[in-house]
């Protein structure tokens, strides 16, 4: 049994230990306190800049070009290569559904509108029209953008890849989607030379896999000045020809240069430089199927004559209808004013 003395010692020891603990805590606060000891109104004598304050601002500055800039400067040859990832489930031919819906004319098309395809219903809950912005968001992360979508593709992580493939898909139906580019961006988007701009391929499939073109519009200009803005126009007017020739005479060459980008993947502007299709140097007024070193189909060789503005107009409107059996898979340029503009532009190359 404990006697009174032993119990007193035990209690005293506990109290002593507690007192030592409290005194140690008080001493530590005095020695290592982080406060200035001057109350709430004190301020630090100086601040060490760790760079964290500007982290968010710098991140925003490093976000890179906008989608509008990337779309305007898209490389359609690269877009055709990126599309190779989609070919297992999607076709470019109008109405040809596969595992996924066909992608002919998908840019600007209403969501869930491919006839004959059974959609999951997830897409129409988040978007109505396939604008470039909507496609960019969907292609970045399909499952996150439209939860419940049946598409198993994991997405395209690089913004440049998404812009290139969207621009490539944009040319499949012969029309182009115009994105609004802020004034500050337009200057940089329009200035770069040939290989950097929004080229729109003249082929439904990647150029390496499907021989596309015979004699259509041409490759983007190599940063040439819009010098000879009048030659083709004046020539058409002086020959006094058709109403279409008058449209060519009054056409906007800058617009024609943009339309021409549809042809760059398969046609070069340099004299003698053939690609999948023949070069377009001096195209307006030259004999049909006359480029040295290019193997034309019998469909074009049998036409004869020259590439007049009216001949080119008919050809560009419907290549398959103009020369049935020709090798060019380009769907054509639907708008007459676009055809007039691009023919006027081509008239300044080599003429």
Short mmCIF file of C-alpha atoms in Angstrom, two decimals:
data_model
loop_
_atom_site.label_atom_id
_atom_site.label_comp_id
_atom_site.label_asym_id
_atom_site.label_seq_id
_atom_site.Cartn_x
_atom_site.Cartn_y
_atom_site.Cartn_z
CA UNK A 1 0.00 0.00 0.00
CA UNK A 2 1.05 3.57 -0.69
CA UNK A 3 1.70 5.71 2.28
CA UNK A 4 1.07 9.44 2.31
CA UNK A 5 4.68 10.39 1.69
CA UNK A 6 4.99 8.22 -1.44
CA UNK A 7 1.75 9.60 -2.88
CA UNK A 8 2.93 13.14 -2.26
CA UNK A 9 6.17 12.45 -4.14
CA UNK A 10 4.33 11.05 -7.15
CA UNK A 11 1.96 14.03 -7.38
CA UNK A 12 4.87 16.42 -6.94
CA UNK A 13 6.80 14.71 -9.75
CA UNK A 14 3.83 15.03 -12.13
CA UNK A 15 3.37 18.69 -11.28
CA UNK A 16 7.09 19.32 -11.75
CA UNK A 17 7.09 17.65 -15.14
CA UNK A 18 4.06 19.72 -16.23
CA UNK A 19 5.74 22.92 -15.05
CA UNK A 20 8.93 22.08 -16.98
CA UNK A 21 6.82 21.44 -20.13
CA UNK A 22 5.05 24.79 -19.83
CA UNK A 23 8.29 26.66 -19.19
CA UNK A 24 9.96 24.96 -22.17
CA UNK A 25 7.07 25.95 -24.46
CA UNK A 26 7.21 29.56 -23.25
CA UNK A 27 10.98 29.72 -23.82
CA UNK A 28 10.65 28.22 -27.30
CA UNK A 29 8.04 30.83 -28.29
CA UNK A 30 10.35 33.61 -27.19
CA UNK A 31 13.31 32.21 -29.12
CA UNK A 32 11.66 31.03 -32.35
CA UNK A 33 8.54 33.14 -32.75
CA UNK A 34 7.73 34.24 -36.38
CA UNK A 35 6.03 37.43 -35.31
CA UNK A 36 7.70 40.79 -35.15
CA UNK A 37 6.61 41.41 -31.60
CA UNK A 38 5.06 44.79 -32.47
CA UNK A 39 1.38 43.93 -32.54
CA UNK A 40 -0.94 43.64 -35.49
CA UNK A 41 0.34 46.77 -37.19
CA UNK A 42 3.90 45.58 -37.77
CA UNK A 43 5.25 45.01 -41.30
CA UNK A 44 8.23 43.09 -42.66
CA UNK A 45 11.37 45.08 -43.31
CA UNK A 46 11.82 43.41 -46.71
CA UNK A 47 10.24 40.63 -48.77
CA UNK A 48 12.12 37.92 -50.63
CA UNK A 49 10.72 37.50 -54.15
CA UNK A 50 10.24 33.80 -54.85
CA UNK A 51 8.49 34.40 -58.15
CA UNK A 52 5.25 32.77 -57.04
CA UNK A 53 3.30 36.01 -57.29
CA UNK A 54 3.79 36.10 -61.07
CA UNK A 55 3.28 32.40 -61.65
CA UNK A 56 -0.30 32.69 -62.84
CA UNK A 57 0.42 35.71 -65.00
CA UNK A 58 3.36 33.99 -66.68
CA UNK A 59 1.34 30.84 -67.22
CA UNK A 60 -1.31 32.88 -68.99
CA UNK A 61 1.34 34.55 -71.10
CA UNK A 62 2.78 31.17 -72.08
CA UNK A 63 -0.52 29.66 -73.17
CA UNK A 64 0.51 30.06 -76.78
CA UNK A 65 -1.48 31.08 -79.86
CA UNK A 66 -5.26 30.97 -79.87
CA UNK A 67 -7.30 28.44 -81.82
CA UNK A 68 -8.14 31.14 -84.38
CA UNK A 69 -4.43 31.73 -85.01
CA UNK A 70 -3.66 28.02 -85.23
CA UNK A 71 -6.63 27.44 -87.53
CA UNK A 72 -5.60 30.30 -89.83
CA UNK A 73 -2.05 28.93 -90.04
CA UNK A 74 -3.00 25.25 -90.18
CA UNK A 75 -0.94 22.80 -92.23
CA UNK A 76 -3.30 20.54 -94.16
CA UNK A 77 -0.63 17.99 -94.99
CA UNK A 78 -0.07 17.51 -91.27
CA UNK A 79 -3.84 17.49 -90.77
CA UNK A 80 -4.13 14.64 -93.28
CA UNK A 81 -1.56 12.68 -91.27
CA UNK A 82 -3.40 13.34 -88.00
CA UNK A 83 -6.61 12.18 -89.68
CA UNK A 84 -4.91 8.82 -90.12
CA UNK A 85 -5.76 8.22 -86.46
CA UNK A 86 -9.46 8.60 -87.30
CA UNK A 87 -9.66 6.52 -90.47
CA UNK A 88 -10.31 3.25 -88.67
CA UNK A 89 -13.71 4.53 -87.53
CA UNK A 90 -14.59 7.47 -89.81
CA UNK A 91 -14.84 8.02 -93.56
CA UNK A 92 -14.68 11.25 -95.52
CA UNK A 93 -17.17 10.27 -98.22
CA UNK A 94 -20.59 11.90 -97.93
CA UNK A 95 -23.05 9.51 -96.25
CA UNK A 96 -20.51 6.71 -95.71
CA UNK A 97 -20.92 5.86 -92.03
CA UNK A 98 -18.61 3.32 -90.43
CA UNK A 99 -18.00 2.61 -86.74
CA UNK A 100 -18.39 6.38 -86.37
CA UNK A 101 -20.38 8.84 -88.50
CA UNK A 102 -18.94 10.15 -91.79
CA UNK A 103 -16.92 13.36 -91.53
CA UNK A 104 -17.69 14.93 -94.91
CA UNK A 105 -18.57 18.56 -94.22
CA UNK A 106 -18.39 18.04 -90.46
CA UNK A 107 -17.07 21.56 -89.74
CA UNK A 108 -20.14 23.78 -89.38
CA UNK A 109 -22.50 20.80 -89.47
CA UNK A 110 -25.24 20.28 -86.91
CA UNK A 111 -24.32 17.76 -84.21
CA UNK A 112 -25.86 14.27 -84.48
CA UNK A 113 -26.98 14.95 -88.06
CA UNK A 114 -25.26 12.20 -90.08
CA UNK A 115 -28.17 10.35 -91.65
CA UNK A 116 -28.38 6.68 -90.76
CA UNK A 117 -26.00 6.78 -87.80
CA UNK A 118 -27.14 5.82 -84.29
CA UNK A 119 -25.81 8.46 -81.90
CA UNK A 120 -25.50 8.04 -78.13
CA UNK A 121 -27.28 11.32 -77.38
CA UNK A 122 -24.42 12.58 -75.22
CA UNK A 123 -23.17 15.11 -77.77
CA UNK A 124 -26.40 16.98 -78.36
CA UNK A 125 -26.56 17.72 -74.64
CA UNK A 126 -23.41 19.84 -74.75
CA UNK A 127 -23.20 21.37 -78.24
CA UNK A 128 -25.47 22.11 -81.21
CA UNK A 129 -23.10 22.81 -84.11
CA UNK A 130 -19.62 21.49 -84.88
CA UNK A 131 -17.80 24.80 -84.95
CA UNK A 132 -13.97 24.67 -84.87
CA UNK A 133 -14.15 25.63 -81.19
CA UNK A 134 -16.53 22.77 -80.41
CA UNK A 135 -14.44 20.27 -82.36
CA UNK A 136 -11.30 21.49 -80.60
CA UNK A 137 -12.85 20.88 -77.19
CA UNK A 138 -14.22 17.48 -78.18
CA UNK A 139 -11.00 16.25 -79.78
CA UNK A 140 -8.92 17.31 -76.79
CA UNK A 141 -10.79 14.96 -74.45
CA UNK A 142 -13.97 13.34 -75.86
CA UNK A 143 -15.03 11.63 -72.63
CA UNK A 144 -14.66 14.78 -70.56
CA UNK A 145 -16.29 17.04 -73.16
CA UNK A 146 -19.32 14.81 -73.66
CA UNK A 147 -19.67 12.30 -70.81
CA UNK A 148 -21.36 9.17 -72.07
CA UNK A 149 -20.21 9.51 -75.67
CA UNK A 150 -19.70 6.22 -77.47
CA UNK A 151 -16.40 7.32 -78.98
CA UNK A 152 -13.50 5.46 -77.40
CA UNK A 153 -10.75 7.70 -78.78
CA UNK A 154 -8.60 9.20 -76.00
CA UNK A 155 -8.14 12.57 -77.74
CA UNK A 156 -5.46 14.78 -79.29
CA UNK A 157 -3.35 16.55 -76.69
CA UNK A 158 -1.48 18.99 -78.96
CA UNK A 159 -3.46 22.14 -79.96
CA UNK A 160 -1.56 22.25 -83.28
CA UNK A 161 -2.67 18.70 -84.16
CA UNK A 162 -6.29 19.55 -83.41
CA UNK A 163 -6.17 22.75 -85.49
CA UNK A 164 -4.50 20.96 -88.41
CA UNK A 165 -6.99 18.10 -88.55
CA UNK A 166 -9.99 20.43 -88.13
CA UNK A 167 -8.72 22.54 -91.03
CA UNK A 168 -8.20 19.38 -93.08
CA UNK A 169 -11.76 18.21 -92.39
CA UNK A 170 -13.03 21.70 -93.21
CA UNK A 171 -12.13 21.36 -96.90
CA UNK A 172 -13.92 18.06 -97.57
CA UNK A 173 -17.14 19.64 -98.86
CA UNK A 174 -15.56 22.45 -100.90
CA UNK A 175 -16.46 25.21 -98.43
CA UNK A 176 -14.43 26.76 -95.65
CA UNK A 177 -15.35 27.94 -92.18
CA UNK A 178 -14.31 31.50 -91.43
CA UNK A 179 -13.12 32.06 -87.88
CA UNK A 180 -12.93 35.58 -86.48
CA UNK A 181 -9.28 36.41 -85.84
CA UNK A 182 -8.64 39.44 -83.59
CA UNK A 183 -7.01 42.33 -85.43
CA UNK A 184 -3.73 41.86 -83.58
CA UNK A 185 -3.61 38.24 -84.69
CA UNK A 186 -4.64 38.75 -88.31
CA UNK A 187 -1.42 40.49 -89.24
CA UNK A 188 0.69 37.59 -88.03
CA UNK A 189 -1.66 35.00 -89.48
CA UNK A 190 -1.74 36.50 -92.99
CA UNK A 191 1.92 37.43 -93.30
CA UNK A 192 3.75 34.08 -93.06
CA UNK A 193 4.83 32.35 -96.23
CA UNK A 194 3.56 29.38 -98.07
CA UNK A 195 4.18 26.43 -95.86
CA UNK A 196 2.80 28.02 -92.68
CA UNK A 197 -0.72 29.05 -93.68
CA UNK A 198 -4.09 27.34 -93.57
CA UNK A 199 -3.65 25.13 -96.57
CA UNK A 200 -6.69 23.15 -97.44
CA UNK A 201 -5.90 19.88 -99.11
CA UNK A 202 -7.36 19.13 -102.52
CA UNK A 203 -7.90 15.51 -101.56
CA UNK A 204 -10.50 13.65 -99.51
CA UNK A 205 -7.86 11.25 -98.15
CA UNK A 206 -4.24 11.97 -97.18
CA UNK A 207 -2.25 12.75 -100.30
CA UNK A 208 0.15 9.87 -99.81
CA UNK A 209 -2.66 7.32 -99.72
CA UNK A 210 -4.99 8.47 -102.45
CA UNK A 211 -3.75 10.18 -105.62
CA UNK A 212 -5.81 13.29 -105.67
CA UNK A 213 -5.70 16.02 -108.21
CA UNK A 214 -5.29 16.68 -111.88
CA UNK A 215 -5.52 20.33 -112.59
CA UNK A 216 -7.41 22.35 -109.97
CA UNK A 217 -6.60 25.38 -108.00
CA UNK A 218 -3.10 25.83 -106.80
CA UNK A 219 -0.64 25.97 -104.02
CA UNK A 220 -0.35 28.87 -101.72
CA UNK A 221 1.86 31.70 -102.89
CA UNK A 222 5.38 31.88 -101.56
CA UNK A 223 4.83 35.15 -99.77
CA UNK A 224 4.54 36.92 -103.08
CA UNK A 225 3.38 40.49 -103.05
CA UNK A 226 -0.09 40.97 -104.41
CA UNK A 227 1.61 42.63 -107.29
CA UNK A 228 -0.02 41.77 -110.55
CA UNK A 229 -3.47 42.30 -109.14
CA UNK A 230 -4.93 43.13 -112.51
CA UNK A 231 -3.41 40.86 -115.21
CA UNK A 232 -5.98 38.07 -115.34
CA UNK A 233 -8.77 40.53 -114.77
CA UNK A 234 -7.72 42.86 -117.56
CA UNK A 235 -7.21 39.96 -119.95
CA UNK A 236 -10.69 38.62 -119.27
CA UNK A 237 -12.22 42.05 -119.70
CA UNK A 238 -10.34 42.76 -122.94
CA UNK A 239 -11.53 39.51 -124.49
CA UNK A 240 -15.00 40.67 -123.70
CA UNK A 241 -16.15 37.32 -122.72
CA UNK A 242 -18.74 35.81 -120.42
CA UNK A 243 -20.34 37.22 -117.32
CA UNK A 244 -18.08 34.96 -115.31
CA UNK A 245 -15.05 36.53 -116.96
CA UNK A 246 -16.36 39.85 -115.66
CA UNK A 247 -16.47 38.37 -112.14
CA UNK A 248 -12.86 37.27 -112.56
CA UNK A 249 -11.95 40.79 -113.68
CA UNK A 250 -13.46 42.27 -110.51
CA UNK A 251 -12.34 39.51 -108.15
CA UNK A 252 -10.50 40.07 -104.87
CA UNK A 253 -7.02 38.55 -105.27
CA UNK A 254 -6.47 38.33 -101.51
CA UNK A 255 -9.61 36.22 -101.25
CA UNK A 256 -8.44 34.14 -104.19
CA UNK A 257 -5.17 33.47 -102.40
CA UNK A 258 -7.09 32.14 -99.41
CA UNK A 259 -9.31 29.93 -101.57
CA UNK A 260 -6.22 28.62 -103.29
CA UNK A 261 -5.07 27.13 -99.99
CA UNK A 262 -7.48 24.25 -100.65
CA UNK A 263 -5.16 23.12 -103.42
CA UNK A 264 -1.76 23.40 -101.81
CA UNK A 265 -1.51 19.85 -100.52
CA UNK A 266 -1.57 18.49 -104.08
CA UNK A 267 -0.39 21.36 -106.31
CA UNK A 268 2.65 23.62 -106.32
CA UNK A 269 2.89 27.08 -107.85
CA UNK A 270 6.53 26.78 -108.89
CA UNK A 271 7.16 26.09 -112.58
CA UNK A 272 7.89 22.41 -113.24
CA UNK A 273 7.28 21.29 -109.64
CA UNK A 274 4.66 18.54 -109.83
CA UNK A 275 3.18 16.89 -106.77
CA UNK A 276 0.21 14.57 -106.52
CA UNK A 277 -1.27 16.94 -109.10
CA UNK A 278 0.47 19.01 -111.80
CA UNK A 279 2.00 22.41 -111.02
CA UNK A 280 -0.23 25.45 -111.52
CA UNK A 281 2.37 27.91 -112.77
CA UNK A 282 0.90 29.67 -115.82
CA UNK A 283 -2.30 27.63 -115.53
CA UNK A 284 -4.73 30.23 -116.93
CA UNK A 285 -4.57 30.06 -120.70
CA UNK A 286 -2.33 27.00 -121.04
CA UNK A 287 -3.37 23.84 -122.88
CA UNK A 288 -5.31 21.26 -120.88
CA UNK A 289 -3.22 18.27 -119.72
CA UNK A 290 0.00 19.82 -121.03
CA UNK A 291 2.39 19.78 -118.05
CA UNK A 292 5.59 17.90 -118.86
CA UNK A 293 6.37 14.96 -116.64
CA UNK A 294 2.89 14.54 -115.19
CA UNK A 295 0.82 11.43 -115.91
CA UNK A 296 -2.68 12.62 -116.73
CA UNK A 297 -5.74 10.42 -116.85
CA UNK A 298 -7.40 9.83 -120.20
CA UNK A 299 -10.40 11.80 -118.92
CA UNK A 300 -8.54 15.12 -119.11
CA UNK A 301 -6.45 14.29 -122.14
CA UNK A 302 -9.62 13.86 -124.16
CA UNK A 303 -10.95 17.34 -123.37
CA UNK A 304 -8.42 19.36 -125.38
CA UNK A 305 -8.39 23.12 -125.70
CA UNK A 306 -7.03 25.59 -123.18
CA UNK A 307 -7.74 26.36 -119.55
CA UNK A 308 -9.84 29.46 -120.14
CA UNK A 309 -11.57 31.13 -117.21
CA UNK A 310 -14.85 29.49 -118.22
CA UNK A 311 -13.23 26.06 -118.53
CA UNK A 312 -11.61 26.46 -115.13
CA UNK A 313 -14.90 27.63 -113.66
CA UNK A 314 -16.70 24.49 -114.85
CA UNK A 315 -13.82 22.27 -113.71
CA UNK A 316 -13.57 23.75 -110.23
CA UNK A 317 -17.32 23.68 -109.68
CA UNK A 318 -17.56 19.93 -110.23
CA UNK A 319 -14.34 18.08 -111.21
CA UNK A 320 -16.05 14.69 -111.47
CA UNK A 321 -18.91 16.06 -113.54
CA UNK A 322 -16.60 18.05 -115.83
CA UNK A 323 -14.29 15.12 -116.61
CA UNK A 324 -15.80 11.80 -115.46
CA UNK A 325 -13.08 9.33 -114.59
CA UNK A 326 -10.38 11.87 -113.73
CA UNK A 327 -8.15 11.08 -110.75
CA UNK A 328 -8.77 14.21 -108.68
CA UNK A 329 -10.86 13.50 -105.59
CA UNK A 330 -11.42 17.15 -104.67
CA UNK A 331 -15.14 17.86 -104.22
CA UNK A 332 -15.02 21.26 -105.91
CA UNK A 333 -15.50 24.92 -104.99
CA UNK A 334 -19.20 25.56 -104.48
CA UNK A 335 -19.35 29.36 -104.43
CA UNK A 336 -19.03 31.10 -107.80
CA UNK A 337 -17.36 34.14 -106.27
CA UNK A 338 -14.72 31.86 -104.72
CA UNK A 339 -14.03 30.25 -108.08
CA UNK A 340 -13.72 33.66 -109.72
CA UNK A 341 -11.34 34.86 -107.00
CA UNK A 342 -9.03 31.86 -107.16
CA UNK A 343 -8.91 31.88 -110.98
CA UNK A 344 -8.05 35.59 -110.90
CA UNK A 345 -5.31 34.85 -108.39
CA UNK A 346 -3.90 31.99 -110.45
CA UNK A 347 -3.89 34.30 -113.44
CA UNK A 348 -1.18 36.32 -111.69
CA UNK A 349 1.10 33.28 -111.35
CA UNK A 350 3.33 32.86 -114.37
CA UNK A 351 1.23 34.98 -116.73
#
